[in-house]
PDB file of C-alpha atoms in Angstrom:
ATOM      1  CA  UNK L   1      44.515 -42.697   2.791  1.00 43.00           C
ATOM      2  CA  UNK L   2      42.558 -40.381   5.135  1.00 50.00           C
ATOM      3  CA  UNK L   3      39.372 -38.719   4.011  1.00 48.00           C
ATOM      4  CA  UNK L   4      39.684 -35.016   3.293  1.00 53.00           C
ATOM      5  CA  UNK L   5      38.085 -32.801   5.929  1.00 55.00           C
ATOM      6  CA  UNK L   6      35.980 -29.942   4.603  1.00 61.00           C
ATOM      7  CA  UNK L   7      35.709 -27.228   7.193  1.00 67.00           C
ATOM      8  CA  UNK L   8      33.479 -24.186   6.697  1.00 70.00           C
ATOM      9  CA  UNK L   9      35.297 -20.857   6.630  1.00 77.00           C
ATOM     10  CA  UNK L  10      33.623 -18.951   9.446  1.00 77.00           C
ATOM     11  CA  UNK L  11      35.960 -15.952   9.339  1.00 84.00           C
ATOM     12  CA  UNK L  12      38.694 -15.330   6.776  1.00 87.00           C
ATOM     13  CA  UNK L  13      40.449 -12.357   8.414  1.00 90.00           C
ATOM     14  CA  UNK L  14      44.192 -12.518   8.984  1.00 92.00           C
ATOM     15  CA  UNK L  15      46.510 -10.681  11.384  1.00 93.00           C
ATOM     16  CA  UNK L  16      47.039  -7.760   8.984  1.00 93.00           C
ATOM     17  CA  UNK L  17      43.276  -7.378   8.461  1.00 94.00           C
ATOM     18  CA  UNK L  18      42.573  -7.296  12.193  1.00 93.00           C
ATOM     19  CA  UNK L  19      45.358  -4.764  12.836  1.00 93.00           C
ATOM     20  CA  UNK L  20      44.098  -2.559   9.991  1.00 92.00           C
ATOM     21  CA  UNK L  21      40.537  -2.737  11.339  1.00 93.00           C
ATOM     22  CA  UNK L  22      41.671  -1.800  14.862  1.00 91.00           C
ATOM     23  CA  UNK L  23      43.882   0.996  13.519  1.00 90.00           C
ATOM     24  CA  UNK L  24      40.935   2.439  11.572  1.00 90.00           C
ATOM     25  CA  UNK L  25      38.846   2.544  14.776  1.00 91.00           C
ATOM     26  CA  UNK L  26      41.461   4.262  16.949  1.00 89.00           C
ATOM     27  CA  UNK L  27      40.792   7.864  15.772  1.00 88.00           C
ATOM     28  CA  UNK L  28      37.059   7.426  16.283  1.00 90.00           C
ATOM     29  CA  UNK L  29      37.174   6.066  19.825  1.00 90.00           C
ATOM     30  CA  UNK L  30      40.406   7.623  21.137  1.00 89.00           C
ATOM     31  CA  UNK L  31      41.189  10.785  19.147  1.00 88.00           C
ATOM     32  CA  UNK L  32      44.012  11.692  21.567  1.00 91.00           C
ATOM     33  CA  UNK L  33      45.977   8.607  20.458  1.00 86.00           C
ATOM     34  CA  UNK L  34      48.184   9.805  17.600  1.00 85.00           C
ATOM     35  CA  UNK L  35      51.199   7.455  17.631  1.00 83.00           C
ATOM     36  CA  UNK L  36      50.482   4.384  15.487  1.00 81.00           C
ATOM     37  CA  UNK L  37      54.089   3.176  15.223  1.00 82.00           C
ATOM     38  CA  UNK L  38      54.880  -0.446  16.130  1.00 78.00           C
ATOM     39  CA  UNK L  39      57.070   0.786  19.003  1.00 82.00           C
ATOM     40  CA  UNK L  40      54.129   2.432  20.762  1.00 86.00           C
ATOM     41  CA  UNK L  41      52.998   0.391  23.801  1.00 88.00           C
ATOM     42  CA  UNK L  42      49.325   0.861  22.887  1.00 87.00           C
ATOM     43  CA  UNK L  43      49.912  -0.340  19.341  1.00 89.00           C
ATOM     44  CA  UNK L  44      51.882  -3.296  20.704  1.00 90.00           C
ATOM     45  CA  UNK L  45      48.713  -4.242  22.614  1.00 91.00           C
ATOM     46  CA  UNK L  46      46.670  -3.886  19.409  1.00 92.00           C
ATOM     47  CA  UNK L  47      49.060  -6.280  17.657  1.00 92.00           C
ATOM     48  CA  UNK L  48      48.942  -8.688  20.602  1.00 93.00           C
ATOM     49  CA  UNK L  49      45.141  -8.792  20.549  1.00 94.00           C
ATOM     50  CA  UNK L  50      45.185  -9.168  16.751  1.00 94.00           C
ATOM     51  CA  UNK L  51      47.571 -12.124  17.074  1.00 94.00           C
ATOM     52  CA  UNK L  52      45.357 -13.739  19.722  1.00 95.00           C
ATOM     53  CA  UNK L  53      42.243 -13.081  17.607  1.00 93.00           C
ATOM     54  CA  UNK L  54      43.898 -14.669  14.581  1.00 93.00           C
ATOM     55  CA  UNK L  55      44.648 -17.791  16.630  1.00 92.00           C
ATOM     56  CA  UNK L  56      41.009 -17.968  17.769  1.00 91.00           C
ATOM     57  CA  UNK L  57      39.777 -17.493  14.196  1.00 89.00           C
ATOM     58  CA  UNK L  58      42.103 -20.267  13.018  1.00 89.00           C
ATOM     59  CA  UNK L  59      40.757 -22.643  15.677  1.00 87.00           C
ATOM     60  CA  UNK L  60      37.180 -21.588  14.956  1.00 83.00           C
ATOM     61  CA  UNK L  61      37.698 -22.351  11.255  1.00 82.00           C
ATOM     62  CA  UNK L  62      38.732 -25.924  12.180  1.00 83.00           C
ATOM     63  CA  UNK L  63      35.226 -26.655  13.426  1.00 79.00           C
ATOM     64  CA  UNK L  64      33.861 -29.637  11.449  1.00 82.00           C
ATOM     65  CA  UNK L  65      30.884 -28.918   9.233  1.00 80.00           C
ATOM     66  CA  UNK L  66      28.525 -31.116  11.274  1.00 83.00           C
ATOM     67  CA  UNK L  67      29.397 -29.232  14.482  1.00 83.00           C
ATOM     68  CA  UNK L  68      28.968 -25.933  12.648  1.00 79.00           C
ATOM     69  CA  UNK L  69      25.484 -27.005  11.527  1.00 84.00           C
ATOM     70  CA  UNK L  70      24.575 -28.118  15.050  1.00 87.00           C
ATOM     71  CA  UNK L  71      25.758 -24.767  16.464  1.00 84.00           C
ATOM     72  CA  UNK L  72      23.554 -22.993  13.914  1.00 84.00           C
ATOM     73  CA  UNK L  73      20.592 -25.143  15.001  1.00 88.00           C
ATOM     74  CA  UNK L  74      21.219 -24.119  18.621  1.00 89.00           C
ATOM     75  CA  UNK L  75      20.644 -20.464  17.703  1.00 90.00           C
ATOM     76  CA  UNK L  76      17.590 -21.272  15.582  1.00 89.00           C
ATOM     77  CA  UNK L  77      19.103 -21.396  12.075  1.00 87.00           C
ATOM     78  CA  UNK L  78      18.360 -24.614  10.194  1.00 84.00           C
ATOM     79  CA  UNK L  79      19.155 -25.802   6.698  1.00 83.00           C
ATOM     80  CA  UNK L  80      16.388 -25.613   4.153  1.00 85.00           C
ATOM     81  CA  UNK L  81      15.812 -28.598   1.901  1.00 87.00           C
ATOM     82  CA  UNK L  82      17.118 -28.347  -1.644  1.00 86.00           C
ATOM     83  CA  UNK L  83      14.765 -26.674  -4.100  1.00 85.00           C
ATOM     84  CA  UNK L  84      14.850 -25.358  -7.630  1.00 80.00           C
ATOM     85  CA  UNK L  85      16.041 -21.835  -8.295  1.00 78.00           C
ATOM     86  CA  UNK L  86      13.320 -19.440  -9.426  1.00 79.00           C
ATOM     87  CA  UNK L  87      13.365 -16.081 -11.147  1.00 77.00           C
ATOM     88  CA  UNK L  88      11.008 -13.582 -12.723  1.00 76.00           C
ATOM     89  CA  UNK L  89      11.238 -13.467 -16.506  1.00 76.00           C
ATOM     90  CA  UNK L  90      10.102 -10.716 -18.850  1.00 73.00           C
ATOM     91  CA  UNK L  91       9.312 -11.635 -22.438  1.00 71.00           C
ATOM     92  CA  UNK L  92       9.270  -8.367 -24.426  1.00 69.00           C
ATOM     93  CA  UNK L  93       7.276  -8.335 -27.645  1.00 67.00           C
ATOM     94  CA  UNK L  94       9.145  -6.206 -30.176  1.00 68.00           C
ATOM     95  CA  UNK L  95       7.352  -3.239 -31.740  1.00 66.00           C
ATOM     96  CA  UNK L  96       7.971  -4.460 -35.310  1.00 68.00           C
ATOM     97  CA  UNK L  97       6.333  -7.800 -34.536  1.00 64.00           C
ATOM     98  CA  UNK L  98       3.065  -8.248 -36.442  1.00 63.00           C
ATOM     99  CA  UNK L  99       1.121 -10.164 -33.789  1.00 66.00           C
ATOM    100  CA  UNK L 100      -0.171  -8.437 -30.665  1.00 71.00           C
ATOM    101  CA  UNK L 101       0.537 -11.480 -28.496  1.00 76.00           C
ATOM    102  CA  UNK L 102       2.999 -14.364 -28.329  1.00 78.00           C
ATOM    103  CA  UNK L 103       2.314 -17.691 -26.631  1.00 84.00           C
ATOM    104  CA  UNK L 104       5.182 -19.088 -24.548  1.00 85.00           C
ATOM    105  CA  UNK L 105       4.682 -22.823 -23.908  1.00 89.00           C
ATOM    106  CA  UNK L 106       5.246 -24.543 -20.589  1.00 89.00           C
ATOM    107  CA  UNK L 107       8.801 -25.847 -20.077  1.00 89.00           C
ATOM    108  CA  UNK L 108      10.268 -23.316 -22.537  1.00 88.00           C
ATOM    109  CA  UNK L 109      13.991 -23.008 -21.811  1.00 89.00           C
ATOM    110  CA  UNK L 110      15.595 -19.608 -21.243  1.00 87.00           C
ATOM    111  CA  UNK L 111      19.357 -19.049 -20.739  1.00 86.00           C
ATOM    112  CA  UNK L 112      20.948 -16.296 -18.679  1.00 83.00           C
ATOM    113  CA  UNK L 113      23.260 -13.760 -20.293  1.00 82.00           C
ATOM    114  CA  UNK L 114      25.830 -14.214 -17.499  1.00 85.00           C
ATOM    115  CA  UNK L 115      27.459 -17.674 -17.337  1.00 85.00           C
ATOM    116  CA  UNK L 116      28.023 -19.623 -14.132  1.00 85.00           C
ATOM    117  CA  UNK L 117      31.580 -19.874 -12.702  1.00 85.00           C
ATOM    118  CA  UNK L 118      32.276 -22.848 -15.001  1.00 88.00           C
ATOM    119  CA  UNK L 119      31.458 -20.742 -18.084  1.00 87.00           C
ATOM    120  CA  UNK L 120      28.160 -22.472 -18.867  1.00 88.00           C
ATOM    121  CA  UNK L 121      24.901 -20.533 -19.228  1.00 87.00           C
ATOM    122  CA  UNK L 122      22.310 -21.039 -16.500  1.00 85.00           C
ATOM    123  CA  UNK L 123      19.110 -22.576 -17.932  1.00 86.00           C
ATOM    124  CA  UNK L 124      15.642 -21.823 -16.543  1.00 85.00           C
ATOM    125  CA  UNK L 125      12.354 -23.387 -17.675  1.00 86.00           C
ATOM    126  CA  UNK L 126       8.925 -21.852 -17.514  1.00 84.00           C
ATOM    127  CA  UNK L 127       6.665 -23.824 -15.204  1.00 85.00           C
ATOM    128  CA  UNK L 128       3.447 -22.944 -17.034  1.00 87.00           C
ATOM    129  CA  UNK L 129       2.308 -21.587 -20.388  1.00 89.00           C
ATOM    130  CA  UNK L 130       1.854 -17.849 -20.671  1.00 85.00           C
ATOM    131  CA  UNK L 131       0.861 -15.197 -23.163  1.00 83.00           C
ATOM    132  CA  UNK L 132       3.075 -12.141 -23.714  1.00 77.00           C
ATOM    133  CA  UNK L 133       1.080  -9.129 -24.874  1.00 74.00           C
ATOM    134  CA  UNK L 134       2.218  -6.149 -26.894  1.00 69.00           C
ATOM    135  CA  UNK L 135      -0.071  -3.499 -25.508  1.00 69.00           C
ATOM    136  CA  UNK L 136       0.535   0.213 -25.145  1.00 68.00           C
ATOM    137  CA  UNK L 137      -0.690   1.856 -21.983  1.00 71.00           C
ATOM    138  CA  UNK L 138      -2.940   4.873 -22.487  1.00 77.00           C
ATOM    139  CA  UNK L 139      -2.195   6.281 -19.051  1.00 81.00           C
ATOM    140  CA  UNK L 140      -0.264   5.399 -15.921  1.00 81.00           C
ATOM    141  CA  UNK L 141      -1.592   6.641 -12.614  1.00 83.00           C
ATOM    142  CA  UNK L 142      -0.431   6.067  -9.058  1.00 81.00           C
ATOM    143  CA  UNK L 143      -2.558   6.424  -5.934  1.00 82.00           C
ATOM    144  CA  UNK L 144      -0.712   7.257  -2.696  1.00 77.00           C
ATOM    145  CA  UNK L 145      -3.719   6.962  -0.381  1.00 80.00           C
ATOM    146  CA  UNK L 146      -4.660  10.603  -0.775  1.00 86.00           C
ATOM    147  CA  UNK L 147      -4.608  11.509  -4.456  1.00 87.00           C
ATOM    148  CA  UNK L 148      -3.869  10.148  -7.905  1.00 87.00           C
ATOM    149  CA  UNK L 149      -0.693  11.165  -9.720  1.00 83.00           C
ATOM    150  CA  UNK L 150      -0.482  11.011 -13.521  1.00 85.00           C
ATOM    151  CA  UNK L 151       2.821   9.291 -14.371  1.00 80.00           C
ATOM    152  CA  UNK L 152       2.170   8.803 -18.097  1.00 79.00           C
ATOM    153  CA  UNK L 153       5.067  11.045 -19.176  1.00 80.00           C
ATOM    154  CA  UNK L 154       7.518   8.888 -17.203  1.00 75.00           C
ATOM    155  CA  UNK L 155       6.333   5.847 -19.160  1.00 70.00           C
ATOM    156  CA  UNK L 156       6.909   7.480 -22.586  1.00 71.00           C
ATOM    157  CA  UNK L 157      10.441   6.243 -23.407  1.00 67.00           C
ATOM    158  CA  UNK L 158      10.039   2.849 -25.096  1.00 63.00           C
ATOM    159  CA  UNK L 159      11.766   0.017 -23.285  1.00 60.00           C
ATOM    160  CA  UNK L 160      12.686   2.135 -20.268  1.00 63.00           C
ATOM    161  CA  UNK L 161      11.120   1.089 -17.002  1.00 65.00           C
ATOM    162  CA  UNK L 162      10.267   3.260 -14.025  1.00 67.00           C
ATOM    163  CA  UNK L 163       9.041   2.775 -10.483  1.00 70.00           C
ATOM    164  CA  UNK L 164       5.491   4.203 -10.276  1.00 66.00           C
ATOM    165  CA  UNK L 165       5.165   3.376  -6.564  1.00 68.00           C
ATOM    166  CA  UNK L 166       8.670   4.523  -5.577  1.00 67.00           C
ATOM    167  CA  UNK L 167      11.913   2.597  -5.037  1.00 69.00           C
ATOM    168  CA  UNK L 168      10.806   1.035  -1.750  1.00 69.00           C
ATOM    169  CA  UNK L 169       7.517  -0.475  -2.962  1.00 65.00           C
ATOM    170  CA  UNK L 170       7.239  -4.271  -2.847  1.00 56.00           C
TER     171      UNK L 170
END
């Protein structure tokens, strides 16, 4: 019994996709071309090139995974070693909660609201202990290098976040 070959899918376009892509580009590059019927000699060439491209894509998709990885190394892309997934977690302290802070121990497990493709929740663990505070900000100000802007009114709605430094800030 032969071992199953697992080839990476480099390109998944088919003949119809390539023809549709070429047809969508015709008005942009050659606006004088108005006949898109299969009997048109120009469109026959489009279909010929789409057929040849599909054959090349098929052959390219038969490249073994090891060769694919070596080709990627030739252009400077290398595999990274396996590592744990990380995420940023927010632990909100509810307003009706009596304490002003909550201690979250190290290795506390947190599940995602969206399951993985198998239907199981994705579990994350905290890597260190932390303290979640329930503190109300008196004022929110942003400095743009020239002046301060008072953004306290944008922070008024409880539970609603905003971007004090703009959407492009890191």
